[in-house]
Amino acid sequence: MSGTDARKDPARDDVPPEDYRLLVPRDWFRIDLTLERWRPQLKTFVDRQAAARRLSARAAQGLWATLRNTAESGVSQGAIELFLRAEADEAGATPATLLVSLLPMSGELYAAPDDLARSIAERRGAGTEVTVTSLPAGDAVRVTTATTLDLYVNMPGKAGYLLLAFSVPLSGVESPMGGLCEAIASSLRWL
């Protein structure tokens, strides 16, 4: 990219990106949900966690079921990647996950960030904070609860949104792990 920031070029704002780059720590396990073999990748993660944490068979089965359901639900809604923090507690809960989904919205389907934020706030109701914020990759709709952080990042060219859906069930969003999730989201760049 010749050392320049493509986001600073106004002509690039009208061109949908070809891809994205997201910096995720090495100790997060990546599963490519666009491939048919994502289930064996997920099974590998669960087996490693069960062995490393000496999880009971019941806890390992619970971890598998929860993560499989998360992945299947994500795939049905456009998820393309799942990142799992490579540790689990004794009950089999993983401390953080990131589900990355592509939400294409072109033409008349496109909703500006303020409009999307209003729509989400109406649907989600009390207990959810919805704001529009600015990230290095562009404007984003930030949706938070005590244990989740969803960032709908507006794609250049009004192509839609890239959803970064973080779940932080053990420590919550207001924790160092929540801060790490914010840092991961800030690393997003369009290619």
PDB file of C-alpha atoms in Angstrom:
ATOM      1  CA  MET A   1       0.000   0.000   0.000  1.00  0.00           C
ATOM      2  CA  SER A   2       3.087   2.205  -0.355  1.00  0.00           C
ATOM      3  CA  GLY A   3       2.974   3.547   3.199  1.00  0.00           C
ATOM      4  CA  THR A   4      -0.075   5.777   2.764  1.00  0.00           C
ATOM      5  CA  ASP A   5      -3.342   5.388   4.590  1.00  0.00           C
ATOM      6  CA  ALA A   6      -5.958   4.569   1.965  1.00  0.00           C
ATOM      7  CA  ARG A   7      -8.683   5.884   4.313  1.00  0.00           C
ATOM      8  CA  LYS A   8      -7.289   9.413   3.965  1.00  0.00           C
ATOM      9  CA  ASP A   9      -7.913   9.380   0.200  1.00  0.00           C
ATOM     10  CA  PRO A  10     -11.491  10.681  -0.317  1.00  0.00           C
ATOM     11  CA  ALA A  11     -11.807   8.757  -3.586  1.00  0.00           C
ATOM     12  CA  ARG A  12     -11.313   5.493  -1.649  1.00  0.00           C
ATOM     13  CA  ASP A  13     -14.322   6.207   0.593  1.00  0.00           C
ATOM     14  CA  ASP A  14     -16.634   5.370  -2.317  1.00  0.00           C
ATOM     15  CA  VAL A  15     -14.931   2.071  -3.164  1.00  0.00           C
ATOM     16  CA  PRO A  16     -15.987  -1.048  -1.232  1.00  0.00           C
ATOM     17  CA  PRO A  17     -12.994  -2.819   0.314  1.00  0.00           C
ATOM     18  CA  GLU A  18     -11.720  -6.107  -1.042  1.00  0.00           C
ATOM     19  CA  ASP A  19     -10.794  -7.424   2.396  1.00  0.00           C
ATOM     20  CA  TYR A  20      -9.932  -6.371   5.925  1.00  0.00           C
ATOM     21  CA  ARG A  21      -7.098  -6.839   8.399  1.00  0.00           C
ATOM     22  CA  LEU A  22      -7.713  -7.365  12.089  1.00  0.00           C
ATOM     23  CA  LEU A  23      -4.973  -7.811  14.678  1.00  0.00           C
ATOM     24  CA  VAL A  24      -5.926 -10.544  17.143  1.00  0.00           C
ATOM     25  CA  PRO A  25      -3.510 -11.838  19.820  1.00  0.00           C
ATOM     26  CA  ARG A  26      -1.746 -15.102  19.021  1.00  0.00           C
ATOM     27  CA  ASP A  27      -3.310 -16.878  21.966  1.00  0.00           C
ATOM     28  CA  TRP A  28      -6.750 -16.548  20.362  1.00  0.00           C
ATOM     29  CA  PHE A  29      -7.726 -19.608  18.324  1.00  0.00           C
ATOM     30  CA  ARG A  30      -9.049 -18.745  14.829  1.00  0.00           C
ATOM     31  CA  ILE A  31     -11.728 -20.749  13.059  1.00  0.00           C
ATOM     32  CA  ASP A  32     -12.534 -19.961   9.425  1.00  0.00           C
ATOM     33  CA  LEU A  33     -16.312 -20.321   9.211  1.00  0.00           C
ATOM     34  CA  THR A  34     -16.307 -20.030   5.413  1.00  0.00           C
ATOM     35  CA  LEU A  35     -14.825 -23.523   5.145  1.00  0.00           C
ATOM     36  CA  GLU A  36     -16.827 -26.716   5.520  1.00  0.00           C
ATOM     37  CA  ARG A  37     -14.218 -28.072   7.913  1.00  0.00           C
ATOM     38  CA  TRP A  38     -14.869 -25.562  10.694  1.00  0.00           C
ATOM     39  CA  ARG A  39     -16.362 -28.252  12.974  1.00  0.00           C
ATOM     40  CA  PRO A  40     -13.088 -30.229  13.174  1.00  0.00           C
ATOM     41  CA  GLN A  41     -11.244 -26.954  13.902  1.00  0.00           C
ATOM     42  CA  LEU A  42     -13.671 -26.250  16.731  1.00  0.00           C
ATOM     43  CA  LYS A  43     -13.328 -29.817  18.036  1.00  0.00           C
ATOM     44  CA  THR A  44      -9.538 -29.355  18.098  1.00  0.00           C
ATOM     45  CA  PHE A  45      -9.959 -26.236  20.231  1.00  0.00           C
ATOM     46  CA  VAL A  46     -12.320 -27.992  22.669  1.00  0.00           C
ATOM     47  CA  ASP A  47     -10.061 -31.059  22.931  1.00  0.00           C
ATOM     48  CA  ARG A  48      -7.033 -28.860  23.681  1.00  0.00           C
ATOM     49  CA  GLN A  49      -8.965 -26.959  26.333  1.00  0.00           C
ATOM     50  CA  ALA A  50     -10.235 -30.166  27.931  1.00  0.00           C
ATOM     51  CA  ALA A  51      -6.714 -31.578  28.133  1.00  0.00           C
ATOM     52  CA  ALA A  52      -4.983 -28.376  29.276  1.00  0.00           C
ATOM     53  CA  ARG A  53      -7.599 -27.477  31.898  1.00  0.00           C
ATOM     54  CA  ARG A  54      -8.418 -31.050  32.865  1.00  0.00           C
ATOM     55  CA  LEU A  55     -12.072 -30.392  32.190  1.00  0.00           C
ATOM     56  CA  SER A  56     -14.582 -33.048  33.097  1.00  0.00           C
ATOM     57  CA  ALA A  57     -16.286 -34.810  30.213  1.00  0.00           C
ATOM     58  CA  ARG A  58     -19.463 -32.902  31.068  1.00  0.00           C
ATOM     59  CA  ALA A  59     -17.679 -29.518  31.009  1.00  0.00           C
ATOM     60  CA  ALA A  60     -15.957 -30.368  27.716  1.00  0.00           C
ATOM     61  CA  GLN A  61     -19.280 -31.429  26.194  1.00  0.00           C
ATOM     62  CA  GLY A  62     -20.875 -28.196  27.442  1.00  0.00           C
ATOM     63  CA  LEU A  63     -18.065 -26.124  25.936  1.00  0.00           C
ATOM     64  CA  TRP A  64     -18.419 -27.981  22.631  1.00  0.00           C
ATOM     65  CA  ALA A  65     -22.202 -27.505  22.541  1.00  0.00           C
ATOM     66  CA  THR A  66     -22.037 -23.800  23.403  1.00  0.00           C
ATOM     67  CA  LEU A  67     -19.323 -23.006  20.864  1.00  0.00           C
ATOM     68  CA  ARG A  68     -20.888 -25.172  18.145  1.00  0.00           C
ATOM     69  CA  ASN A  69     -24.232 -23.420  18.636  1.00  0.00           C
ATOM     70  CA  THR A  70     -22.503 -20.016  18.514  1.00  0.00           C
ATOM     71  CA  ALA A  71     -20.697 -20.946  15.294  1.00  0.00           C
ATOM     72  CA  GLU A  72     -23.778 -22.448  13.626  1.00  0.00           C
ATOM     73  CA  SER A  73     -25.895 -19.430  14.521  1.00  0.00           C
ATOM     74  CA  GLY A  74     -23.148 -17.119  13.275  1.00  0.00           C
ATOM     75  CA  VAL A  75     -22.741 -18.982   9.983  1.00  0.00           C
ATOM     76  CA  SER A  76     -26.487 -18.748   9.354  1.00  0.00           C
ATOM     77  CA  GLN A  77     -26.225 -14.955   9.813  1.00  0.00           C
ATOM     78  CA  GLY A  78     -23.150 -14.263   7.677  1.00  0.00           C
ATOM     79  CA  ALA A  79     -20.278 -14.992  10.105  1.00  0.00           C
ATOM     80  CA  ILE A  80     -16.955 -15.575   8.423  1.00  0.00           C
ATOM     81  CA  GLU A  81     -14.538 -15.998  11.357  1.00  0.00           C
ATOM     82  CA  LEU A  82     -14.662 -17.045  14.988  1.00  0.00           C
ATOM     83  CA  PHE A  83     -11.844 -16.260  17.404  1.00  0.00           C
ATOM     84  CA  LEU A  84     -11.702 -17.932  20.814  1.00  0.00           C
ATOM     85  CA  ARG A  85      -9.501 -16.909  23.707  1.00  0.00           C
ATOM     86  CA  ALA A  86      -7.346 -19.970  24.242  1.00  0.00           C
ATOM     87  CA  GLU A  87      -8.222 -20.686  27.838  1.00  0.00           C
ATOM     88  CA  ALA A  88     -11.285 -21.883  29.680  1.00  0.00           C
ATOM     89  CA  ASP A  89     -12.327 -22.064  33.306  1.00  0.00           C
ATOM     90  CA  GLU A  90     -13.127 -25.265  35.231  1.00  0.00           C
ATOM     91  CA  ALA A  91     -16.747 -25.168  34.070  1.00  0.00           C
ATOM     92  CA  GLY A  92     -15.634 -25.016  30.431  1.00  0.00           C
ATOM     93  CA  ALA A  93     -16.474 -21.365  29.797  1.00  0.00           C
ATOM     94  CA  THR A  94     -14.133 -19.481  27.484  1.00  0.00           C
ATOM     95  CA  PRO A  95     -13.323 -15.948  28.733  1.00  0.00           C
ATOM     96  CA  ALA A  96     -13.779 -14.186  25.393  1.00  0.00           C
ATOM     97  CA  THR A  97     -14.929 -14.819  21.851  1.00  0.00           C
ATOM     98  CA  LEU A  98     -15.054 -12.730  18.709  1.00  0.00           C
ATOM     99  CA  LEU A  99     -17.459 -13.532  15.893  1.00  0.00           C
ATOM    100  CA  VAL A 100     -16.782 -11.586  12.672  1.00  0.00           C
ATOM    101  CA  SER A 101     -19.724 -11.259  10.274  1.00  0.00           C
ATOM    102  CA  LEU A 102     -20.192  -9.576   6.936  1.00  0.00           C
ATOM    103  CA  LEU A 103     -23.495  -7.693   6.688  1.00  0.00           C
ATOM    104  CA  PRO A 104     -23.877  -6.515   3.086  1.00  0.00           C
ATOM    105  CA  MET A 105     -26.287  -3.590   2.654  1.00  0.00           C
ATOM    106  CA  SER A 106     -26.146  -1.947  -0.726  1.00  0.00           C
ATOM    107  CA  GLY A 107     -28.453   0.415  -2.538  1.00  0.00           C
ATOM    108  CA  GLU A 108     -31.793   0.939  -0.825  1.00  0.00           C
ATOM    109  CA  LEU A 109     -30.895  -1.559   1.917  1.00  0.00           C
ATOM    110  CA  TYR A 110     -28.024   0.605   3.168  1.00  0.00           C
ATOM    111  CA  ALA A 111     -28.608   2.292   6.534  1.00  0.00           C
ATOM    112  CA  ALA A 112     -26.364   5.117   7.720  1.00  0.00           C
ATOM    113  CA  PRO A 113     -24.748   4.563  11.149  1.00  0.00           C
ATOM    114  CA  ASP A 114     -27.185   6.913  12.955  1.00  0.00           C
ATOM    115  CA  ASP A 115     -30.187   5.154  11.400  1.00  0.00           C
ATOM    116  CA  LEU A 116     -28.769   1.714  12.187  1.00  0.00           C
ATOM    117  CA  ALA A 117     -28.110   2.787  15.790  1.00  0.00           C
ATOM    118  CA  ARG A 118     -31.709   3.961  16.215  1.00  0.00           C
ATOM    119  CA  SER A 119     -33.051   0.706  14.794  1.00  0.00           C
ATOM    120  CA  ILE A 120     -30.844  -1.426  17.041  1.00  0.00           C
ATOM    121  CA  ALA A 121     -31.718   0.634  20.135  1.00  0.00           C
ATOM    122  CA  GLU A 122     -35.443   0.146  19.440  1.00  0.00           C
ATOM    123  CA  ARG A 123     -35.044  -3.616  19.057  1.00  0.00           C
ATOM    124  CA  ARG A 124     -32.676  -4.236  21.957  1.00  0.00           C
ATOM    125  CA  GLY A 125     -34.377  -2.088  24.585  1.00  0.00           C
ATOM    126  CA  ALA A 126     -33.294  -1.535  28.203  1.00  0.00           C
ATOM    127  CA  GLY A 127     -29.968  -2.848  29.430  1.00  0.00           C
ATOM    128  CA  THR A 128     -28.271  -2.135  26.107  1.00  0.00           C
ATOM    129  CA  GLU A 129     -26.257   0.970  25.329  1.00  0.00           C
ATOM    130  CA  VAL A 130     -26.174   1.969  21.657  1.00  0.00           C
ATOM    131  CA  THR A 131     -23.943   4.782  20.385  1.00  0.00           C
ATOM    132  CA  VAL A 132     -22.225   5.824  17.176  1.00  0.00           C
ATOM    133  CA  THR A 133     -18.481   6.042  17.542  1.00  0.00           C
ATOM    134  CA  SER A 134     -15.478   6.583  15.323  1.00  0.00           C
ATOM    135  CA  LEU A 135     -12.825   3.919  14.778  1.00  0.00           C
ATOM    136  CA  PRO A 136      -9.721   4.203  12.578  1.00  0.00           C
ATOM    137  CA  ALA A 137     -11.563   2.069   9.983  1.00  0.00           C
ATOM    138  CA  GLY A 138     -14.600   4.388   9.991  1.00  0.00           C
ATOM    139  CA  ASP A 139     -17.820   5.116  11.830  1.00  0.00           C
ATOM    140  CA  ALA A 140     -19.246   2.274  13.890  1.00  0.00           C
ATOM    141  CA  VAL A 141     -22.397   1.538  15.829  1.00  0.00           C
ATOM    142  CA  ARG A 142     -21.314   0.392  19.312  1.00  0.00           C
ATOM    143  CA  VAL A 143     -23.771  -1.862  21.132  1.00  0.00           C
ATOM    144  CA  THR A 144     -22.867  -2.926  24.682  1.00  0.00           C
ATOM    145  CA  THR A 145     -24.368  -4.934  27.498  1.00  0.00           C
ATOM    146  CA  ALA A 146     -22.606  -6.063  30.671  1.00  0.00           C
ATOM    147  CA  THR A 147     -20.916  -8.978  28.859  1.00  0.00           C
ATOM    148  CA  THR A 148     -21.104  -8.186  25.126  1.00  0.00           C
ATOM    149  CA  LEU A 149     -19.613  -5.610  22.789  1.00  0.00           C
ATOM    150  CA  ASP A 150     -20.875  -5.461  19.209  1.00  0.00           C
ATOM    151  CA  LEU A 151     -19.315  -3.046  16.739  1.00  0.00           C
ATOM    152  CA  TYR A 152     -21.028  -2.583  13.387  1.00  0.00           C
ATOM    153  CA  VAL A 153     -18.214  -0.973  11.389  1.00  0.00           C
ATOM    154  CA  ASN A 154     -19.397   0.961   8.337  1.00  0.00           C
ATOM    155  CA  MET A 155     -17.648  -0.289   5.211  1.00  0.00           C
ATOM    156  CA  PRO A 156     -16.408   2.204   2.586  1.00  0.00           C
ATOM    157  CA  GLY A 157     -18.572   2.575  -0.492  1.00  0.00           C
ATOM    158  CA  LYS A 158     -21.779   2.076   1.524  1.00  0.00           C
ATOM    159  CA  ALA A 159     -21.305  -1.664   1.032  1.00  0.00           C
ATOM    160  CA  GLY A 160     -22.682  -2.535   4.473  1.00  0.00           C
ATOM    161  CA  TYR A 161     -21.109  -3.345   7.804  1.00  0.00           C
ATOM    162  CA  LEU A 162     -18.517  -5.661   9.256  1.00  0.00           C
ATOM    163  CA  LEU A 163     -19.835  -6.828  12.617  1.00  0.00           C
ATOM    164  CA  LEU A 164     -17.295  -7.529  15.352  1.00  0.00           C
ATOM    165  CA  ALA A 165     -19.308  -9.327  18.045  1.00  0.00           C
ATOM    166  CA  PHE A 166     -17.315  -9.811  21.253  1.00  0.00           C
ATOM    167  CA  SER A 167     -18.566 -11.861  24.176  1.00  0.00           C
ATOM    168  CA  VAL A 168     -16.777 -11.462  27.512  1.00  0.00           C
ATOM    169  CA  PRO A 169     -18.854 -13.651  29.866  1.00  0.00           C
ATOM    170  CA  LEU A 170     -16.361 -14.122  32.699  1.00  0.00           C
ATOM    171  CA  SER A 171     -15.043 -10.596  33.316  1.00  0.00           C
ATOM    172  CA  GLY A 172     -17.535  -8.397  31.487  1.00  0.00           C
ATOM    173  CA  VAL A 173     -16.961  -5.544  29.085  1.00  0.00           C
ATOM    174  CA  GLU A 174     -15.706  -3.165  31.800  1.00  0.00           C
ATOM    175  CA  SER A 175     -12.491  -5.134  32.424  1.00  0.00           C
ATOM    176  CA  PRO A 176      -8.984  -5.528  30.999  1.00  0.00           C
ATOM    177  CA  MET A 177     -10.388  -8.218  28.673  1.00  0.00           C
ATOM    178  CA  GLY A 178     -13.020  -5.718  27.505  1.00  0.00           C
ATOM    179  CA  GLY A 179     -10.211  -3.220  26.903  1.00  0.00           C
ATOM    180  CA  LEU A 180      -8.407  -5.822  24.805  1.00  0.00           C
ATOM    181  CA  CYS A 181     -11.561  -6.301  22.735  1.00  0.00           C
ATOM    182  CA  GLU A 182     -11.692  -2.531  22.139  1.00  0.00           C
ATOM    183  CA  ALA A 183      -8.041  -2.606  21.028  1.00  0.00           C
ATOM    184  CA  ILE A 184      -8.717  -5.476  18.607  1.00  0.00           C
ATOM    185  CA  ALA A 185     -11.614  -3.509  17.090  1.00  0.00           C
ATOM    186  CA  SER A 186      -9.420  -0.405  16.743  1.00  0.00           C
ATOM    187  CA  SER A 187      -6.901  -2.434  14.739  1.00  0.00           C
ATOM    188  CA  LEU A 188      -9.396  -3.026  11.898  1.00  0.00           C
ATOM    189  CA  ARG A 189      -8.137  -1.767   8.527  1.00  0.00           C
ATOM    190  CA  TRP A 190      -9.681  -2.062   5.070  1.00  0.00           C
ATOM    191  CA  LEU A 191      -7.654  -3.534   2.221  1.00  0.00           C
TER     192      LEU A 191
END
